[in-house]
PDB file of C-alpha atoms in Angstrom:
ATOM      1  CA  GLY A   1     -33.851 -33.569  33.245  1.00 60.00           C
ATOM      2  CA  LEU A   2     -30.173 -32.689  33.020  1.00 64.00           C
ATOM      3  CA  THR A   3     -28.690 -31.778  29.677  1.00 60.00           C
ATOM      4  CA  ALA A   4     -25.471 -33.414  28.475  1.00 57.00           C
ATOM      5  CA  ALA A   5     -23.628 -30.176  29.320  1.00 56.00           C
ATOM      6  CA  ASP A   6     -25.089 -30.202  32.859  1.00 63.00           C
ATOM      7  CA  THR A   7     -24.057 -33.818  33.357  1.00 67.00           C
ATOM      8  CA  ASN A   8     -20.513 -33.142  32.182  1.00 64.00           C
ATOM      9  CA  THR A   9     -20.245 -30.162  34.530  1.00 68.00           C
ATOM     10  CA  LEU A  10     -21.381 -32.240  37.502  1.00 77.00           C
ATOM     11  CA  LEU A  11     -18.994 -35.083  36.616  1.00 71.00           C
ATOM     12  CA  THR A  12     -16.094 -32.630  36.401  1.00 71.00           C
ATOM     13  CA  LEU A  13     -16.978 -31.003  39.736  1.00 78.00           C
ATOM     14  CA  ALA A  14     -17.170 -34.437  41.353  1.00 80.00           C
ATOM     15  CA  GLY A  15     -13.702 -35.328  40.082  1.00 76.00           C
ATOM     16  CA  PHE A  16     -14.760 -37.707  37.324  1.00 69.00           C
ATOM     17  CA  ALA A  17     -13.856 -37.546  33.661  1.00 64.00           C
ATOM     18  CA  ALA A  18     -16.539 -35.955  31.520  1.00 61.00           C
ATOM     19  CA  GLU A  19     -17.677 -37.527  28.290  1.00 61.00           C
ATOM     20  CA  PRO A  20     -15.283 -36.207  25.594  1.00 62.00           C
ATOM     21  CA  ALA A  21     -18.105 -35.913  23.081  1.00 66.00           C
ATOM     22  CA  LEU A  22     -21.816 -36.575  22.878  1.00 69.00           C
ATOM     23  CA  TYR A  23     -21.146 -38.650  19.765  1.00 72.00           C
ATOM     24  CA  PRO A  24     -17.918 -40.601  20.432  1.00 72.00           C
ATOM     25  CA  PRO A  25     -16.559 -42.240  17.250  1.00 71.00           C
ATOM     26  CA  HIS A  26     -16.716 -45.770  18.675  1.00 73.00           C
ATOM     27  CA  GLU A  27     -20.485 -45.400  19.177  1.00 78.00           C
ATOM     28  CA  PHE A  28     -21.268 -43.131  16.213  1.00 81.00           C
ATOM     29  CA  PRO A  29     -18.763 -44.162  13.520  1.00 81.00           C
ATOM     30  CA  GLU A  30     -20.522 -42.117  10.821  1.00 87.00           C
ATOM     31  CA  TYR A  31     -21.046 -38.906  12.805  1.00 88.00           C
ATOM     32  CA  PHE A  32     -17.797 -37.306  11.620  1.00 91.00           C
ATOM     33  CA  TYR A  33     -17.001 -37.055   7.933  1.00 94.00           C
ATOM     34  CA  ARG A  34     -14.222 -39.080   6.330  1.00 93.00           C
ATOM     35  CA  VAL A  35     -11.781 -37.564   3.854  1.00 94.00           C
ATOM     36  CA  ASP A  36     -13.225 -39.631   1.018  1.00 94.00           C
ATOM     37  CA  GLU A  37     -16.702 -38.158   1.651  1.00 96.00           C
ATOM     38  CA  LEU A  38     -15.784 -34.476   1.572  1.00 97.00           C
ATOM     39  CA  GLN A  39     -15.852 -33.954  -2.188  1.00 98.00           C
ATOM     40  CA  ARG A  40     -19.362 -35.405  -2.467  1.00 98.00           C
ATOM     41  CA  VAL A  41     -20.543 -33.180   0.372  1.00 98.00           C
ATOM     42  CA  VAL A  42     -19.215 -29.895  -1.022  1.00 98.00           C
ATOM     43  CA  ASP A  43     -20.418 -30.796  -4.528  1.00 98.00           C
ATOM     44  CA  LYS A  44     -24.006 -30.590  -3.249  1.00 98.00           C
ATOM     45  CA  ARG A  45     -23.612 -26.972  -2.155  1.00 98.00           C
ATOM     46  CA  PRO A  46     -24.542 -24.195  -4.615  1.00 97.00           C
ATOM     47  CA  TRP A  47     -22.270 -21.607  -2.988  1.00 98.00           C
ATOM     48  CA  PRO A  48     -18.445 -21.742  -3.080  1.00 98.00           C
ATOM     49  CA  ALA A  49     -17.299 -24.460  -0.691  1.00 98.00           C
ATOM     50  CA  PHE A  50     -14.121 -26.393   0.004  1.00 98.00           C
ATOM     51  CA  ALA A  51     -12.538 -28.471   2.768  1.00 98.00           C
ATOM     52  CA  THR A  52      -9.122 -28.450   4.427  1.00 95.00           C
ATOM     53  CA  ASN A  53      -7.126 -30.681   6.746  1.00 91.00           C
ATOM     54  CA  GLU A  54      -5.010 -29.807   9.790  1.00 86.00           C
ATOM     55  CA  THR A  55      -2.225 -28.309   7.664  1.00 84.00           C
ATOM     56  CA  MET A  56      -4.644 -26.167   5.632  1.00 88.00           C
ATOM     57  CA  ARG A  57      -4.303 -28.305   2.518  1.00 93.00           C
ATOM     58  CA  VAL A  58      -7.353 -28.067   0.279  1.00 97.00           C
ATOM     59  CA  ILE A  59      -8.673 -31.627   0.033  1.00 96.00           C
ATOM     60  CA  ALA A  60     -12.020 -30.958  -1.663  1.00 98.00           C
ATOM     61  CA  ALA A  61     -13.429 -28.096  -3.726  1.00 98.00           C
ATOM     62  CA  ASN A  62     -16.769 -27.690  -5.481  1.00 98.00           C
ATOM     63  CA  ARG A  63     -17.399 -26.198  -8.905  1.00 98.00           C
ATOM     64  CA  ALA A  64     -18.520 -22.836  -7.551  1.00 98.00           C
ATOM     65  CA  VAL A  65     -15.279 -22.153  -5.694  1.00 98.00           C
ATOM     66  CA  GLN A  66     -13.226 -23.461  -8.623  1.00 98.00           C
ATOM     67  CA  ALA A  67     -15.050 -21.045 -10.909  1.00 98.00           C
ATOM     68  CA  LEU A  68     -14.519 -18.196  -8.461  1.00 98.00           C
ATOM     69  CA  TRP A  69     -10.811 -18.904  -8.078  1.00 98.00           C
ATOM     70  CA  ARG A  70     -10.395 -19.894 -11.758  1.00 97.00           C
ATOM     71  CA  PHE A  71      -8.703 -23.025 -10.478  1.00 97.00           C
ATOM     72  CA  ASN A  72      -9.157 -26.575 -11.824  1.00 97.00           C
ATOM     73  CA  TYR A  73      -8.972 -28.612  -8.637  1.00 97.00           C
ATOM     74  CA  ALA A  74      -8.642 -32.065 -10.189  1.00 97.00           C
ATOM     75  CA  ALA A  75      -5.979 -30.983 -12.677  1.00 97.00           C
ATOM     76  CA  GLU A  76      -3.998 -28.996 -10.118  1.00 97.00           C
ATOM     77  CA  LYS A  77      -4.135 -31.828  -7.593  1.00 96.00           C
ATOM     78  CA  ARG A  78      -2.548 -34.151 -10.159  1.00 96.00           C
ATOM     79  CA  ARG A  79       0.336 -31.840 -10.960  1.00 96.00           C
ATOM     80  CA  ARG A  80       1.031 -30.185  -7.585  1.00 94.00           C
ATOM     81  CA  SER A  81       2.770 -31.529  -4.507  1.00 92.00           C
ATOM     82  CA  ASP A  82       0.793 -31.831  -1.269  1.00 89.00           C
ATOM     83  CA  ASP A  83       2.367 -28.646   0.068  1.00 86.00           C
ATOM     84  CA  GLU A  84       1.423 -26.784  -3.122  1.00 91.00           C
ATOM     85  CA  MET A  85      -2.202 -27.712  -2.461  1.00 94.00           C
ATOM     86  CA  SER A  86      -2.213 -25.644   0.721  1.00 92.00           C
ATOM     87  CA  LEU A  87      -4.644 -22.753   0.883  1.00 92.00           C
ATOM     88  CA  PHE A  88      -1.656 -20.432   1.157  1.00 88.00           C
ATOM     89  CA  ALA A  89      -0.055 -21.686  -2.068  1.00 90.00           C
ATOM     90  CA  ILE A  90      -3.349 -21.671  -3.958  1.00 94.00           C
ATOM     91  CA  GLY A  91      -4.123 -18.203  -2.645  1.00 92.00           C
ATOM     92  CA  ARG A  92      -0.754 -16.993  -3.899  1.00 89.00           C
ATOM     93  CA  ASP A  93      -1.320 -18.422  -7.378  1.00 92.00           C
ATOM     94  CA  VAL A  94      -4.875 -17.163  -7.841  1.00 93.00           C
ATOM     95  CA  HIS A  95      -3.968 -13.760  -6.371  1.00 92.00           C
ATOM     96  CA  PHE A  96      -6.104 -13.620  -3.248  1.00 93.00           C
ATOM     97  CA  VAL A  97      -4.347 -10.385  -2.333  1.00 89.00           C
ATOM     98  CA  ASP A  98      -5.749  -8.735  -5.487  1.00 92.00           C
ATOM     99  CA  ARG A  99      -9.151 -10.412  -5.505  1.00 96.00           C
ATOM    100  CA  ILE A 100     -10.072 -10.049  -1.810  1.00 96.00           C
ATOM    101  CA  THR A 101     -10.522  -6.342  -1.235  1.00 96.00           C
ATOM    102  CA  ASN A 102     -10.682  -6.758   2.560  1.00 95.00           C
ATOM    103  CA  PHE A 103      -7.572  -8.956   2.538  1.00 91.00           C
ATOM    104  CA  ALA A 104      -6.081  -7.324   5.636  1.00 88.00           C
ATOM    105  CA  GLU A 105      -9.270  -8.041   7.595  1.00 91.00           C
ATOM    106  CA  VAL A 106      -9.260 -11.679   6.492  1.00 91.00           C
ATOM    107  CA  ILE A 107      -5.602 -12.192   7.418  1.00 87.00           C
ATOM    108  CA  GLY A 108      -6.206 -10.480  10.748  1.00 88.00           C
ATOM    109  CA  ALA A 109      -9.098 -12.831  11.561  1.00 89.00           C
ATOM    110  CA  MET A 110      -7.041 -15.908  10.637  1.00 85.00           C
ATOM    111  CA  ALA A 111      -4.101 -14.656  12.696  1.00 83.00           C
ATOM    112  CA  SER A 112      -6.339 -14.090  15.718  1.00 87.00           C
ATOM    113  CA  VAL A 113      -7.791 -17.594  15.555  1.00 84.00           C
ATOM    114  CA  ASN A 114      -4.329 -19.124  15.116  1.00 79.00           C
ATOM    115  CA  LYS A 115      -2.979 -17.144  18.080  1.00 81.00           C
ATOM    116  CA  GLY A 116      -5.853 -18.369  20.207  1.00 79.00           C
ATOM    117  CA  ARG A 117      -4.813 -22.006  19.790  1.00 72.00           C
ATOM    118  CA  PRO A 118      -2.612 -23.986  22.193  1.00 71.00           C
ATOM    119  CA  GLN A 119       1.060 -23.912  21.160  1.00 66.00           C
ATOM    120  CA  ARG A 120       1.036 -27.471  19.809  1.00 54.00           C
ATOM    121  CA  THR A 121      -1.814 -26.703  17.385  1.00 52.00           C
ATOM    122  CA  LEU A 122      -0.458 -23.481  15.899  1.00 53.00           C
ATOM    123  CA  LEU A 123      -0.138 -23.594  12.113  1.00 55.00           C
ATOM    124  CA  THR A 124       3.581 -22.948  12.488  1.00 54.00           C
ATOM    125  CA  ALA A 125       3.812 -26.126  14.593  1.00 55.00           C
ATOM    126  CA  MET A 126       1.447 -28.350  12.591  1.00 52.00           C
ATOM    127  CA  ALA A 127       2.629 -27.278   9.151  1.00 52.00           C
ATOM    128  CA  PRO A 128       6.097 -25.734   9.573  1.00 54.00           C
ATOM    129  CA  GLY A 129       7.228 -26.505   6.026  1.00 58.00           C
ATOM    130  CA  ILE A 130       4.106 -25.059   4.410  1.00 56.00           C
ATOM    131  CA  MET A 131       4.170 -21.939   6.562  1.00 60.00           C
ATOM    132  CA  ALA A 132       7.902 -21.354   6.043  1.00 62.00           C
ATOM    133  CA  ALA A 133       7.549 -21.737   2.267  1.00 65.00           C
ATOM    134  CA  ALA A 134       4.537 -19.404   2.170  1.00 66.00           C
ATOM    135  CA  ILE A 135       6.312 -16.753   4.227  1.00 67.00           C
ATOM    136  CA  GLN A 136       9.486 -16.980   2.156  1.00 69.00           C
ATOM    137  CA  GLN A 137       7.565 -16.755  -1.125  1.00 69.00           C
ATOM    138  CA  VAL A 138       5.708 -13.614  -0.066  1.00 69.00           C
ATOM    139  CA  ALA A 139       8.907 -12.043   1.274  1.00 68.00           C
ATOM    140  CA  GLU A 140      10.672 -12.629  -2.059  1.00 75.00           C
ATOM    141  CA  ASP A 141       7.785 -11.715  -4.371  1.00 75.00           C
ATOM    142  CA  ASN A 142       6.380  -8.706  -2.555  1.00 76.00           C
ATOM    143  CA  PRO A 143       8.473  -7.297   0.326  1.00 83.00           C
ATOM    144  CA  LYS A 144       5.968  -4.474   0.881  1.00 81.00           C
ATOM    145  CA  LEU A 145       3.096  -6.927   1.266  1.00 78.00           C
ATOM    146  CA  PHE A 146       5.234  -9.095   3.537  1.00 79.00           C
ATOM    147  CA  LYS A 147       5.801  -6.168   5.900  1.00 85.00           C
ATOM    148  CA  GLN A 148       2.092  -5.348   5.855  1.00 82.00           C
ATOM    149  CA  LEU A 149       1.122  -8.931   6.696  1.00 80.00           C
ATOM    150  CA  ALA A 150       3.776  -9.089   9.423  1.00 83.00           C
ATOM    151  CA  ARG A 151       2.293  -5.981  11.054  1.00 87.00           C
ATOM    152  CA  ILE A 152      -1.232  -7.430  10.847  1.00 84.00           C
ATOM    153  CA  TRP A 153      -0.040 -10.706  12.381  1.00 81.00           C
ATOM    154  CA  GLU A 154       1.783  -8.939  15.213  1.00 85.00           C
ATOM    155  CA  ARG A 155      -1.203  -6.730  16.071  1.00 87.00           C
ATOM    156  CA  ALA A 156      -3.792  -9.510  15.962  1.00 85.00           C
ATOM    157  CA  LYS A 157      -5.233 -10.382  19.350  1.00 89.00           C
ATOM    158  CA  PRO A 158      -5.845 -14.040  20.231  1.00 87.00           C
ATOM    159  CA  ARG A 159      -9.369 -15.240  19.501  1.00 84.00           C
ATOM    160  CA  ALA A 160     -10.724 -18.523  20.781  1.00 81.00           C
ATOM    161  CA  GLU A 161     -11.414 -20.974  17.975  1.00 76.00           C
ATOM    162  CA  ARG A 162     -14.946 -22.324  18.048  1.00 82.00           C
ATOM    163  CA  VAL A 163     -16.581 -25.342  16.453  1.00 85.00           C
ATOM    164  CA  GLN A 164     -17.834 -22.809  13.899  1.00 92.00           C
ATOM    165  CA  TRP A 165     -16.609 -19.292  13.169  1.00 92.00           C
ATOM    166  CA  ASP A 166     -16.992 -16.842  10.315  1.00 94.00           C
ATOM    167  CA  LEU A 167     -15.488 -13.817   8.618  1.00 94.00           C
ATOM    168  CA  PRO A 168     -16.559 -11.479   5.809  1.00 97.00           C
ATOM    169  CA  ILE A 169     -14.973 -11.757   2.365  1.00 98.00           C
ATOM    170  CA  VAL A 170     -15.366  -9.159  -0.373  1.00 98.00           C
ATOM    171  CA  TRP A 171     -14.244 -10.636  -3.704  1.00 98.00           C
ATOM    172  CA  ARG A 172     -13.541  -8.528  -6.785  1.00 98.00           C
ATOM    173  CA  ASP A 173     -13.750 -10.284 -10.133  1.00 97.00           C
ATOM    174  CA  LEU A 174     -12.348  -8.140 -12.931  1.00 95.00           C
ATOM    175  CA  ASP A 175     -14.796  -9.555 -15.482  1.00 95.00           C
ATOM    176  CA  CYS A 176     -17.993 -10.002 -13.503  1.00 97.00           C
ATOM    177  CA  GLY A 177     -17.971  -7.600 -10.564  1.00 97.00           C
ATOM    178  CA  GLU A 178     -17.915  -7.568  -6.769  1.00 98.00           C
ATOM    179  CA  MET A 179     -19.264 -10.309  -4.522  1.00 98.00           C
ATOM    180  CA  ARG A 180     -19.785 -10.324  -0.750  1.00 98.00           C
ATOM    181  CA  PHE A 181     -19.647 -13.498   1.268  1.00 98.00           C
ATOM    182  CA  ILE A 182     -19.767 -14.640   4.853  1.00 98.00           C
ATOM    183  CA  ALA A 183     -17.164 -17.391   5.006  1.00 98.00           C
ATOM    184  CA  VAL A 184     -18.183 -19.981   7.604  1.00 97.00           C
ATOM    185  CA  VAL A 185     -15.538 -22.395   8.881  1.00 95.00           C
ATOM    186  CA  SER A 186     -16.970 -25.451  10.640  1.00 96.00           C
ATOM    187  CA  SER A 187     -15.703 -28.814  11.769  1.00 93.00           C
ATOM    188  CA  ALA A 188     -16.157 -31.807   9.469  1.00 95.00           C
ATOM    189  CA  SER A 189     -14.242 -34.131  11.795  1.00 91.00           C
ATOM    190  CA  GLU A 190     -12.675 -33.203  15.105  1.00 85.00           C
ATOM    191  CA  PRO A 191     -10.642 -36.452  15.425  1.00 81.00           C
ATOM    192  CA  ASP A 192      -9.134 -35.978  11.944  1.00 86.00           C
ATOM    193  CA  VAL A 193      -9.031 -32.144  12.123  1.00 86.00           C
ATOM    194  CA  LEU A 194     -11.029 -31.619   8.923  1.00 92.00           C
ATOM    195  CA  ASN A 195     -12.910 -28.389   8.254  1.00 95.00           C
ATOM    196  CA  PHE A 196     -15.563 -27.162   5.833  1.00 98.00           C
ATOM    197  CA  HIS A 197     -15.245 -23.647   4.411  1.00 98.00           C
ATOM    198  CA  ASP A 198     -18.553 -22.318   3.065  1.00 98.00           C
ATOM    199  CA  TRP A 199     -18.640 -18.903   1.369  1.00 98.00           C
ATOM    200  CA  HIS A 200     -22.286 -17.860   1.651  1.00 98.00           C
ATOM    201  CA  PRO A 201     -23.422 -14.971  -0.601  1.00 98.00           C
ATOM    202  CA  VAL A 202     -24.893 -12.218   1.557  1.00 98.00           C
ATOM    203  CA  ASP A 203     -27.129 -10.572  -1.053  1.00 98.00           C
ATOM    204  CA  ALA A 204     -28.970 -11.106  -4.336  1.00 98.00           C
ATOM    205  CA  ASN A 205     -26.367  -9.201  -6.327  1.00 98.00           C
ATOM    206  CA  THR A 206     -23.652 -11.606  -5.205  1.00 98.00           C
ATOM    207  CA  TRP A 207     -25.733 -14.557  -6.390  1.00 98.00           C
ATOM    208  CA  ARG A 208     -26.202 -12.837  -9.770  1.00 98.00           C
ATOM    209  CA  VAL A 209     -22.494 -12.151 -10.162  1.00 98.00           C
ATOM    210  CA  LEU A 210     -21.649 -15.675  -9.029  1.00 98.00           C
ATOM    211  CA  GLU A 211     -23.907 -17.072 -11.759  1.00 98.00           C
ATOM    212  CA  LYS A 212     -21.914 -15.041 -14.311  1.00 98.00           C
ATOM    213  CA  VAL A 213     -18.692 -16.443 -12.859  1.00 98.00           C
ATOM    214  CA  ARG A 214     -19.990 -20.001 -13.115  1.00 97.00           C
ATOM    215  CA  ALA A 215     -21.185 -19.432 -16.679  1.00 97.00           C
ATOM    216  CA  ARG A 216     -17.732 -18.128 -17.609  1.00 96.00           C
ATOM    217  CA  ALA A 217     -16.139 -21.278 -16.216  1.00 94.00           C
ATOM    218  CA  LYS A 218     -18.118 -23.366 -18.693  1.00 89.00           C
ATOM    219  CA  ARG A 219     -16.639 -21.478 -21.640  1.00 83.00           C
ATOM    220  CA  PRO A 220     -13.217 -22.345 -23.129  1.00 74.00           C
ATOM    221  CA  ARG A 221     -10.571 -20.415 -21.274  1.00 63.00           C
ATOM    222  CA  THR A 222      -8.022 -18.296 -23.089  1.00 56.00           C
ATOM    223  CA  ALA A 223      -6.576 -16.180 -20.251  1.00 48.00           C
ATOM    224  CA  LYS A 224      -3.448 -17.258 -18.392  1.00 48.00           C
ATOM    225  CA  ARG A 225      -4.115 -19.275 -15.227  1.00 50.00           C
ATOM    226  CA  GLY A 226      -4.572 -17.036 -12.225  1.00 49.00           C
ATOM    227  CA  ALA A 227      -4.546 -13.834 -14.277  1.00 46.00           C
ATOM    228  CA  ARG A 228      -7.997 -12.896 -13.002  1.00 47.00           C
TER     229      ARG A 228
END
């Protein structure tokens, strides 16, 4: 028999509208995740995991990623504005540029995916205030880094965004050591533009170091927020 993809191809060739999705929301109301479900979902995952919306605001974060970032999600959500909960703002405050040793590679991958989007869905179009604030903050705090990121962004070649895509992340924790992850970005809800971000450890050593990081998070903290 014909697959759903075959049927859609034939409908398109014949001049008819193809089914927009195999699981349309009106027939499968629970197929896509709702915002209020995301925290429960990521909490079940033993690796660092979080979720974002269309403007890259972090709207759920499990204990593993909070321990890794040294970031109390619930407390920060109460005190920060929505824009300050963006991945860009959080990354600035927990020093992604110092912790991610392949930072240039990560920014390059994100730039490529963003450039591969239609104009209306670019981050600069969907979240102009967040992007402008992030760019201005970097330019003021670290002009050298700003120039480096600008060069990376300019050189990045467009890459088609897929329902799931990944990139490597090498994280350096000053207390516990180096960890290597494959960060997988996948859709939680296409209609609501929600995404899961799962940082999967790639080796046994990363799991061991991550356990040290999680154990540290259970101890009373004395260091300044974001210092490490």
